[in-house]
Coordinates of N, CA and C in Angstrom, one line a residue:
Chain A
Q26 N 69.1 48.4 48.3 CA 70.0 47.5 49.1 C 71.3 48.3 49.3
K27 N 71.6 48.5 50.6 CA 72.8 49.2 51.0 C 74.0 48.3 50.6
E28 N 75.0 48.9 50.1 CA 76.2 48.1 49.6 C 77.5 48.8 50.0
V29 N 78.5 48.0 50.2 CA 79.9 48.5 50.4 C 80.7 47.7 49.4
E30 N 81.4 48.5 48.6 CA 82.2 47.9 47.5 C 83.7 48.0 47.8
Q31 N 84.4 46.9 47.5 CA 85.9 47.0 47.6 C 86.4 46.2 46.4
N32 N 87.6 46.6 46.0 CA 88.3 45.8 45.0 C 88.9 44.6 45.7
S33 N 88.7 43.4 45.1 CA 89.1 42.2 45.8 C 90.6 42.0 45.8
G34 N 91.3 42.7 44.9 CA 92.7 42.5 44.8 C 93.1 41.2 44.1
P35 N 94.3 40.7 44.3 CA 95.2 41.1 45.4 C 95.9 42.4 45.0
L36 N 96.2 43.2 46.0 CA 97.0 44.4 45.9 C 98.4 44.0 46.4
S37 N 99.3 44.2 45.5 CA 100.7 43.8 45.9 C 101.6 45.0 46.0
V38 N 102.3 45.2 47.1 CA 103.1 46.4 47.3 C 104.5 45.9 47.9
P39 N 105.6 46.6 47.6 CA 106.9 46.1 48.1 C 107.0 46.6 49.6
E40 N 107.7 45.9 50.3 CA 108.0 46.3 51.7 C 108.5 47.7 51.8
G41 N 107.9 48.5 52.8 CA 108.3 49.9 53.0 C 107.4 50.9 52.2
A42 N 106.6 50.4 51.3 CA 105.8 51.3 50.4 C 104.5 51.6 51.2
I43 N 103.7 52.5 50.6 CA 102.4 52.8 51.1 C 101.3 52.0 50.4
A44 N 100.5 51.3 51.2 CA 99.4 50.5 50.6 C 98.2 51.3 50.8
S45 N 97.4 51.4 49.7 CA 96.2 52.2 49.7 C 95.0 51.3 49.4
L46 N 94.1 51.2 50.3 CA 92.9 50.4 50.2 C 91.7 51.3 50.2
N47 N 90.8 51.0 49.2 CA 89.7 51.9 49.0 C 88.3 51.1 49.1
C48 N 87.3 51.9 49.4 CA 86.0 51.4 49.7 C 85.0 52.4 49.3
T49 N 83.9 52.0 48.7 CA 82.8 53.0 48.4 C 81.5 52.4 49.0
Y50 N 80.6 53.3 49.4 CA 79.4 52.9 50.0 C 78.2 53.6 49.3
S51 N 77.0 53.0 49.4 CA 75.9 53.5 48.7 C 74.9 54.3 49.5
D52 N 74.9 54.2 50.8 CA 74.0 54.9 51.7 C 74.5 56.2 52.1
R53 N 73.9 57.3 51.6 CA 74.4 58.6 52.0 C 74.2 58.9 53.5
G54 N 73.4 58.2 54.1 CA 73.1 58.5 55.5 C 74.0 57.7 56.4
S55 N 74.9 57.0 55.9 CA 75.9 56.2 56.7 C 76.7 57.1 57.6
Q56 N 77.0 56.7 58.8 CA 77.7 57.5 59.8 C 79.1 57.0 60.2
S57 N 79.2 55.7 60.3 CA 80.4 55.1 60.9 C 81.0 54.0 60.0
F58 N 82.3 54.1 59.9 CA 83.0 53.1 59.1 C 84.2 52.5 59.8
F59 N 84.3 51.2 59.6 CA 85.4 50.5 60.3 C 86.2 49.7 59.3
W60 N 87.5 49.6 59.6 CA 88.4 48.7 58.9 C 88.8 47.6 59.8
Y61 N 88.6 46.4 59.3 CA 89.0 45.2 60.0 C 90.1 44.5 59.2
R62 N 91.0 43.9 59.8 CA 92.1 43.0 59.2 C 91.8 41.6 59.5
Q63 N 91.9 40.8 58.5 CA 91.7 39.3 58.7 C 92.8 38.5 58.1
Y64 N 93.6 37.9 58.9 CA 94.6 37.0 58.4 C 93.9 35.7 58.0
S65 N 94.6 35.0 57.1 CA 94.1 33.7 56.6 C 93.7 32.7 57.7
G66 N 92.5 32.3 57.7 CA 92.1 31.3 58.7 C 91.8 31.9 60.1
K67 N 91.9 33.2 60.2 CA 91.6 33.8 61.5 C 90.3 34.7 61.3
S68 N 89.9 35.2 62.5 CA 88.7 36.1 62.5 C 89.1 37.5 62.3
P69 N 88.2 38.4 61.9 CA 88.5 39.8 61.7 C 88.8 40.5 63.0
E70 N 89.8 41.4 62.9 CA 90.1 42.2 64.1 C 90.1 43.7 63.7
L71 N 89.6 44.6 64.6 CA 89.5 46.0 64.3 C 90.8 46.6 64.1
I72 N 91.0 47.4 63.0 CA 92.1 48.3 62.8 C 91.8 49.7 63.2
M73 N 90.8 50.2 62.6 CA 90.4 51.6 62.8 C 89.0 51.9 62.6
F74 N 88.4 52.9 63.2 CA 87.1 53.4 62.8 C 87.2 54.9 62.5
I75 N 86.2 55.4 61.7 CA 86.2 56.8 61.4 C 84.7 57.2 61.2
Y76 N 84.3 58.3 61.7 CA 82.9 58.8 61.4 C 82.9 60.3 61.1
S77 N 84.0 60.9 61.0 CA 84.0 62.3 60.6 C 84.8 62.5 59.3
N78 N 84.3 63.4 58.5 CA 85.1 63.7 57.3 C 86.5 64.0 57.5
G79 N 87.4 63.6 56.7 CA 88.8 63.9 56.8 C 89.6 62.7 57.2
D80 N 90.8 62.9 57.8 CA 91.7 61.9 58.1 C 91.8 61.6 59.6
K81 N 92.1 60.3 59.8 CA 92.3 59.9 61.2 C 93.6 59.0 61.2
E82 N 94.5 59.3 62.0 CA 95.8 58.6 62.0 C 96.0 57.8 63.3
D83 N 96.5 56.6 63.1 CA 96.9 55.8 64.3 C 98.1 55.0 63.9
G84 N 99.3 55.5 64.3 CA 100.5 54.8 64.0 C 100.8 54.8 62.5
R85 N 100.9 53.6 61.9 CA 101.2 53.5 60.5 C 99.9 53.6 59.7
F86 N 98.8 53.6 60.3 CA 97.5 53.5 59.6 C 96.8 54.9 59.6
T87 N 96.3 55.3 58.4 CA 95.5 56.5 58.3 C 94.2 56.1 57.6
A88 N 93.1 56.4 58.2 CA 91.7 56.2 57.6 C 91.3 57.6 57.1
Q89 N 90.7 57.5 55.9 CA 90.2 58.8 55.3 C 88.7 58.6 54.9
L90 N 87.9 59.6 55.2 CA 86.5 59.5 54.9 C 86.1 60.7 54.1
N91 N 85.4 60.5 53.0 CA 84.9 61.6 52.2 C 83.4 61.3 52.0
K92 N 82.5 61.9 52.7 CA 81.1 61.7 52.7 C 80.5 62.2 51.4
A93 N 81.0 63.3 50.9 CA 80.4 63.8 49.6 C 80.6 62.8 48.5
S94 N 81.8 62.2 48.4 CA 82.0 61.2 47.4 C 81.7 59.8 47.8
Q95 N 81.3 59.6 49.0 CA 81.0 58.3 49.5 C 82.1 57.3 49.4
Y96 N 83.3 57.6 49.9 CA 84.3 56.7 49.9 C 85.1 56.8 51.2
V97 N 85.7 55.6 51.5 CA 86.5 55.5 52.7 C 87.8 54.8 52.2
S98 N 88.9 55.2 52.8 CA 90.2 54.6 52.4 C 91.0 54.3 53.6
L99 N 91.9 53.4 53.5 CA 92.9 53.0 54.5 C 94.3 53.1 53.9
L100 N 95.1 53.9 54.5 CA 96.5 53.9 54.0 C 97.4 53.2 55.1
I101 N 98.3 52.4 54.6 CA 99.2 51.7 55.5 C 100.6 52.2 55.1
R102 N 101.3 53.0 55.9 CA 102.6 53.4 55.6 C 103.7 52.4 56.0
D103 N 104.8 52.5 55.3 CA 105.9 51.5 55.7 C 105.4 50.1 55.8
S104 N 104.7 49.6 54.7 CA 104.1 48.3 54.8 C 105.1 47.2 55.1
Q105 N 104.7 46.3 55.9 CA 105.5 45.1 56.3 C 104.9 43.8 55.8
P106 N 105.7 42.8 55.6 CA 105.1 41.5 55.3 C 104.0 41.1 56.2
S107 N 104.1 41.4 57.5 CA 103.1 41.1 58.5 C 101.8 41.8 58.2
D108 N 101.8 42.8 57.4 CA 100.5 43.4 57.0 C 99.7 42.7 56.0
S109 N 100.3 41.6 55.4 CA 99.7 40.8 54.4 C 98.5 40.2 55.0
A110 N 97.3 40.5 54.5 CA 96.0 40.0 55.0 C 94.9 40.5 54.1
T111 N 93.7 40.1 54.5 CA 92.5 40.7 53.8 C 92.0 41.8 54.7
Y112 N 91.7 43.0 54.1 CA 91.2 44.1 54.8 C 89.7 44.3 54.4
L113 N 88.9 44.3 55.5 CA 87.4 44.5 55.3 C 87.0 45.9 55.7
C114 N 86.3 46.5 54.8 CA 85.6 47.8 55.1 C 84.2 47.5 55.5
A115 N 83.8 48.2 56.6 CA 82.4 47.9 57.1 C 81.7 49.2 57.5
E116 N 80.4 49.2 57.2 CA 79.6 50.3 57.5 C 78.6 49.9 58.6
H117 N 78.6 50.6 59.7 CA 77.6 50.3 60.7 C 76.4 51.2 60.4
T118 N 75.2 50.6 60.2 CA 74.0 51.4 59.9 C 73.5 52.0 61.2
G119 N 72.5 52.7 61.0 CA 71.8 53.3 62.2 C 71.2 52.3 63.1
G120 N 70.9 51.1 62.6 CA 70.3 50.1 63.4 C 71.4 49.2 64.0
F121 N 71.1 47.9 64.0 CA 72.1 47.0 64.6 C 73.0 46.3 63.6
K122 N 72.7 46.5 62.3 CA 73.4 45.7 61.3 C 74.7 46.4 60.9
T123 N 75.7 45.5 60.5 CA 76.9 46.0 59.9 C 77.0 45.5 58.5
I124 N 77.3 46.3 57.5 CA 77.4 45.9 56.1 C 78.9 45.8 55.8
F125 N 79.3 44.6 55.4 CA 80.8 44.4 55.1 C 81.0 44.4 53.6
G126 N 82.1 45.0 53.2 CA 82.6 44.8 51.8 C 83.2 43.4 51.7
A127 N 83.5 42.9 50.5 CA 84.0 41.6 50.3 C 85.4 41.4 50.7
G128 N 86.1 42.6 50.9 CA 87.5 42.6 51.4 C 88.5 42.7 50.2
T129 N 89.6 43.3 50.6 CA 90.7 43.4 49.6 C 91.9 42.7 50.2
R130 N 92.4 41.8 49.4 CA 93.6 41.0 49.8 C 94.9 41.9 49.5
L131 N 95.7 42.0 50.5 CA 96.9 42.8 50.4 C 98.1 41.8 50.6
F132 N 99.1 42.0 49.7 CA 100.3 41.2 49.8 C 101.5 42.1 49.8
V133 N 102.3 42.1 50.8 CA 103.4 42.9 51.0 C 104.7 42.0 50.7
K134 N 105.4 42.4 49.7 CA 106.6 41.6 49.3 C 107.8 42.0 50.0
A135 N 108.5 41.1 50.6 CA 109.8 41.4 51.3 C 110.9 41.7 50.3
Chain B
D13 N 90.2 43.6 77.8 CA 89.8 43.3 76.4 C 88.6 42.4 76.3
V14 N 87.8 42.6 75.3 CA 86.6 41.8 75.1 C 87.0 40.4 74.7
K15 N 86.4 39.4 75.3 CA 86.7 38.1 74.8 C 85.4 37.4 74.3
V16 N 85.4 37.0 73.1 CA 84.3 36.2 72.5 C 84.8 34.8 72.3
T17 N 84.2 33.9 72.9 CA 84.7 32.5 72.8 C 83.7 31.6 72.1
Q18 N 84.1 30.9 71.0 CA 83.3 29.9 70.4 C 83.7 28.6 70.8
S19 N 82.8 27.7 71.0 CA 83.1 26.4 71.7 C 83.9 25.5 70.9
S20 N 83.8 25.5 69.6 CA 84.6 24.6 68.7 C 85.4 25.4 67.7
R21 N 86.6 24.9 67.4 CA 87.3 25.5 66.3 C 87.0 24.8 65.0
Y22 N 86.9 23.5 65.1 CA 86.6 22.7 63.9 C 85.5 21.7 64.3
L23 N 84.6 21.5 63.3 CA 83.5 20.6 63.6 C 83.2 19.8 62.3
V24 N 83.0 18.5 62.4 CA 82.6 17.7 61.2 C 81.2 17.0 61.6
K25 N 80.2 17.3 60.8 CA 78.9 16.7 61.1 C 78.4 16.0 59.8
R26 N 77.4 15.1 60.0 CA 76.8 14.4 58.9 C 75.5 15.2 58.5
T27 N 75.2 15.0 57.2 CA 73.9 15.6 56.7 C 72.7 15.1 57.5
G28 N 71.9 16.0 57.9 CA 70.7 15.7 58.7 C 70.8 15.9 60.2
E29 N 72.1 16.0 60.6 CA 72.3 16.1 62.1 C 71.8 17.5 62.5
K30 N 71.5 17.6 63.8 CA 71.2 18.9 64.4 C 72.5 19.3 65.0
V31 N 72.9 20.6 64.7 CA 74.2 21.1 65.1 C 74.0 22.3 66.0
F32 N 74.8 22.4 67.1 CA 74.8 23.5 68.0 C 76.1 24.2 68.0
L33 N 76.1 25.5 67.7 CA 77.4 26.3 67.8 C 77.2 27.3 68.9
E34 N 78.1 27.2 69.9 CA 77.9 28.1 71.1 C 78.9 29.2 71.0
C35 N 78.5 30.3 71.6 CA 79.3 31.5 71.7 C 79.0 32.2 73.0
V36 N 80.1 32.6 73.7 CA 80.0 33.3 75.0 C 80.9 34.5 74.9
Q37 N 80.4 35.7 75.4 CA 81.2 36.9 75.5 C 81.2 37.4 77.0
D38 N 82.3 38.0 77.3 CA 82.5 38.4 78.7 C 82.4 39.8 79.0
M39 N 81.9 40.6 78.1 CA 81.9 42.1 78.3 C 80.5 42.7 78.5
D40 N 79.5 41.8 78.8 CA 78.2 42.3 79.1 C 77.6 43.1 77.9
H41 N 77.9 42.7 76.7 CA 77.4 43.3 75.5 C 75.9 42.9 75.3
E42 N 75.1 43.9 74.9 CA 73.7 43.6 74.6 C 73.6 42.9 73.3
N43 N 74.4 43.2 72.3 CA 74.2 42.8 71.0 C 75.1 41.7 70.6
M44 N 74.6 40.6 70.0 CA 75.4 39.5 69.6 C 74.9 39.1 68.2
F45 N 75.9 38.5 67.4 CA 75.6 38.3 66.0 C 76.2 36.9 65.6
W46 N 75.6 36.3 64.6 CA 76.2 35.1 63.9 C 76.3 35.4 62.5
Y47 N 77.6 35.3 62.0 CA 77.9 35.4 60.5 C 78.4 34.1 60.0
R48 N 78.2 33.9 58.7 CA 79.0 32.9 58.0 C 79.9 33.6 56.9
Q49 N 81.0 33.0 56.7 CA 81.9 33.6 55.7 C 82.4 32.5 54.7
D50 N 82.1 32.8 53.5 CA 82.5 31.9 52.4 C 83.3 32.6 51.4
P51 N 84.3 31.9 50.7 CA 85.1 32.6 49.7 C 84.3 33.2 48.6
G52 N 84.6 34.5 48.4 CA 83.9 35.2 47.3 C 82.6 35.8 47.7
L53 N 82.1 35.4 48.9 CA 80.8 35.9 49.3 C 80.9 36.8 50.5
G54 N 82.0 36.9 51.1 CA 82.2 37.8 52.3 C 81.5 37.3 53.5
L55 N 81.3 38.2 54.4 CA 80.6 38.0 55.7 C 79.1 38.2 55.5
R56 N 78.3 37.2 55.8 CA 76.8 37.3 55.7 C 76.2 37.1 57.0
L57 N 75.3 38.0 57.4 CA 74.6 37.9 58.7 C 73.5 36.9 58.7
I58 N 73.6 36.0 59.7 CA 72.5 34.9 59.8 C 71.4 35.4 60.7
Y59 N 71.8 35.7 61.9 CA 70.9 36.2 62.9 C 71.6 37.1 63.9
F60 N 70.8 38.0 64.6 CA 71.4 38.7 65.6 C 70.4 38.9 66.8
S61 N 70.9 39.3 67.9 CA 70.1 39.4 69.1 C 70.5 40.7 69.8
Y62 N 69.6 41.5 70.2 CA 69.9 42.8 70.9 C 69.5 42.7 72.4
D63 N 69.0 41.6 72.8 CA 68.7 41.5 74.2 C 68.4 40.0 74.5
V64 N 68.4 39.6 75.8 CA 68.1 38.3 76.2 C 66.7 37.9 75.6
K65 N 66.6 36.7 75.0 CA 65.4 36.2 74.4 C 64.9 36.9 73.2
M66 N 65.6 37.9 72.8 CA 65.2 38.7 71.6 C 66.1 38.2 70.4
K67 N 65.5 38.1 69.2 CA 66.3 37.7 68.1 C 65.7 38.3 66.8
E68 N 66.6 38.5 65.9 CA 66.1 39.1 64.6 C 66.8 38.3 63.5
K69 N 66.1 38.1 62.4 CA 66.7 37.5 61.2 C 67.7 38.4 60.5
G70 N 68.8 37.8 60.1 CA 69.7 38.6 59.3 C 69.4 38.4 57.8
D71 N 70.4 38.3 57.0 CA 70.2 38.2 55.5 C 70.0 36.8 55.0
I72 N 70.5 35.8 55.8 CA 70.4 34.4 55.3 C 70.0 33.5 56.5
P73 N 68.8 33.7 57.0 CA 68.4 32.9 58.2 C 67.9 31.5 57.9
E74 N 67.6 31.2 56.6 CA 67.0 29.9 56.3 C 67.9 28.7 56.7
G75 N 67.3 27.8 57.4 CA 68.0 26.6 57.8 C 68.7 26.7 59.2
Y76 N 68.5 27.9 59.8 CA 69.2 28.2 61.1 C 68.1 28.7 62.1
S77 N 68.5 28.5 63.3 CA 67.7 29.2 64.4 C 68.7 29.6 65.5
V78 N 68.3 30.4 66.4 CA 69.2 30.9 67.5 C 68.5 30.8 68.8
S79 N 69.3 30.9 69.8 CA 68.8 30.9 71.2 C 69.6 31.9 72.0
R80 N 69.0 32.7 72.8 CA 69.7 33.6 73.7 C 69.0 33.6 75.0
E81 N 69.3 32.7 75.9 CA 68.7 32.5 77.2 C 69.4 33.4 78.2
K82 N 70.7 33.6 78.0 CA 71.4 34.4 79.0 C 72.2 35.5 78.1
K83 N 72.4 36.6 78.8 CA 73.0 37.8 78.1 C 74.4 37.4 77.4
E84 N 75.1 36.6 78.1 CA 76.5 36.3 77.6 C 76.6 35.2 76.6
R85 N 75.5 34.5 76.3 CA 75.5 33.3 75.5 C 74.6 33.4 74.3
F86 N 75.1 33.1 73.1 CA 74.2 33.2 71.9 C 74.5 31.9 71.1
S87 N 73.5 31.1 70.9 CA 73.8 29.8 70.3 C 73.1 29.8 68.9
L88 N 73.8 29.2 67.9 CA 73.3 29.0 66.6 C 73.0 27.6 66.4
I89 N 71.8 27.3 65.8 CA 71.4 25.9 65.7 C 71.1 25.7 64.2
L90 N 71.7 24.6 63.7 CA 71.4 24.1 62.4 C 70.4 23.0 62.6
E91 N 69.2 23.2 62.2 CA 68.1 22.2 62.5 C 68.4 20.9 61.9
S92 N 68.8 20.9 60.6 CA 69.1 19.6 59.9 C 70.2 20.0 58.9
A93 N 71.5 19.7 59.3 CA 72.6 20.2 58.6 C 72.6 19.7 57.1
S94 N 73.0 20.5 56.3 CA 73.2 20.2 54.8 C 74.5 20.6 54.4
T95 N 75.0 20.0 53.3 CA 76.3 20.2 52.8 C 76.5 21.7 52.4
N96 N 75.5 22.4 52.0 CA 75.7 23.8 51.7 C 75.8 24.7 52.9
Q97 N 75.8 24.1 54.1 CA 76.1 24.8 55.3 C 77.5 24.7 55.8
T98 N 78.3 24.0 55.0 CA 79.7 23.9 55.2 C 80.3 25.3 55.0
S99 N 80.9 25.8 56.1 CA 81.3 27.2 56.1 C 82.2 27.5 57.3
M100 N 82.7 28.8 57.3 CA 83.3 29.3 58.6 C 82.2 30.1 59.3
Y101 N 81.9 29.8 60.5 CA 80.9 30.6 61.3 C 81.6 31.5 62.3
L102 N 81.2 32.7 62.3 CA 81.8 33.7 63.2 C 80.7 34.3 64.1
C103 N 81.0 34.3 65.4 CA 80.2 35.0 66.3 C 80.8 36.3 66.7
A104 N 80.0 37.3 66.9 CA 80.5 38.6 67.3 C 79.6 39.3 68.3
S105 N 80.2 40.2 69.1 CA 79.4 41.0 70.0 C 79.7 42.4 69.9
R106 N 78.8 43.2 70.4 CA 79.0 44.7 70.3 C 78.2 45.4 71.4
G107 N 78.8 46.4 72.0 CA 78.1 47.1 73.1 C 77.1 48.1 72.6
T108 N 76.6 48.9 73.5 CA 75.6 49.9 73.1 C 76.3 51.1 72.4
G109 N 75.6 52.0 72.0 CA 76.2 53.1 71.1 C 76.5 52.4 69.8
T110 N 75.6 51.7 69.2 CA 75.8 50.8 68.1 C 76.5 51.5 66.9
G111 N 76.3 52.7 66.7 CA 76.9 53.4 65.6 C 78.4 53.5 65.7
R112 N 78.9 53.5 66.9 CA 80.4 53.7 67.0 C 81.1 52.6 67.8
S113 N 80.4 51.6 68.0 CA 81.0 50.5 68.7 C 81.4 49.4 67.7
P114 N 82.7 48.9 67.8 CA 83.1 47.9 66.8 C 82.5 46.5 67.2
L115 N 82.6 45.7 66.2 CA 82.3 44.3 66.5 C 83.5 43.6 67.0
H116 N 83.3 42.7 68.0 CA 84.4 41.9 68.5 C 84.1 40.4 68.1
F117 N 85.0 39.8 67.4 CA 84.7 38.5 66.8 C 85.3 37.4 67.7
G118 N 84.7 36.2 67.7 CA 85.3 35.0 68.2 C 86.3 34.4 67.2
N119 N 86.9 33.3 67.5 CA 87.9 32.7 66.7 C 87.3 32.0 65.5
G120 N 86.0 31.8 65.5 CA 85.4 31.1 64.4 C 85.3 29.6 64.5
T121 N 84.3 29.0 63.9 CA 84.1 27.6 63.9 C 84.0 27.2 62.4
R122 N 85.0 26.3 62.0 CA 84.9 25.8 60.7 C 84.1 24.5 60.7
L123 N 83.0 24.6 60.1 CA 82.0 23.5 60.1 C 82.1 22.8 58.7
T124 N 82.2 21.5 58.7 CA 82.2 20.7 57.5 C 81.0 19.7 57.7
V125 N 80.1 19.7 56.7 CA 79.0 18.8 56.7 C 79.2 17.8 55.6
T126 N 79.2 16.5 55.9 CA 79.5 15.5 54.9 C 78.3 14.7 54.6

């Protein structure tokens, strides 16, 4: 059974700090990984995707992929209270399915 | 921007009723999905469709069926609603190049079965 594991949190960081969200996956053949943000009562929205080893930056967000260690992370620099949400790590398999982690709740304190 | 529209934001139904949840996407995506999301259980795939009239079971298909008569529309049917189907239901679509195309979600339907 392919799995994506995330710490459920909550992860609490002060405003302006770096928030680090981590995710591990079980399938060594996995190719593509996505981070979605979900505000309470809302649907998930795409933050970033990554499929190559290394770092990918987009504004305040950096996604990191390490295929040898089978982990994916999301760094949020200069965290803002508006970043407070649940962050879902997802793996798109070679077929049609997406496997989601249970999500990490992030709380940014003003 | 891709728009995925779910017909109802909130729905209250009685046990035993037949319930239809509708989803429409406007980006000509081949792939459409129905998930349910429950606290502590995350997102679970109910059914998906990769083409008109094609459907595949997801991880939790029991008690549900789907219909895809047109490319843009994917319906989820609860044949006989039960209280354990009270949940948030999320429809999503995705284009080709499935490995690198993100899911685009609708706003969700919060269904309560009493």
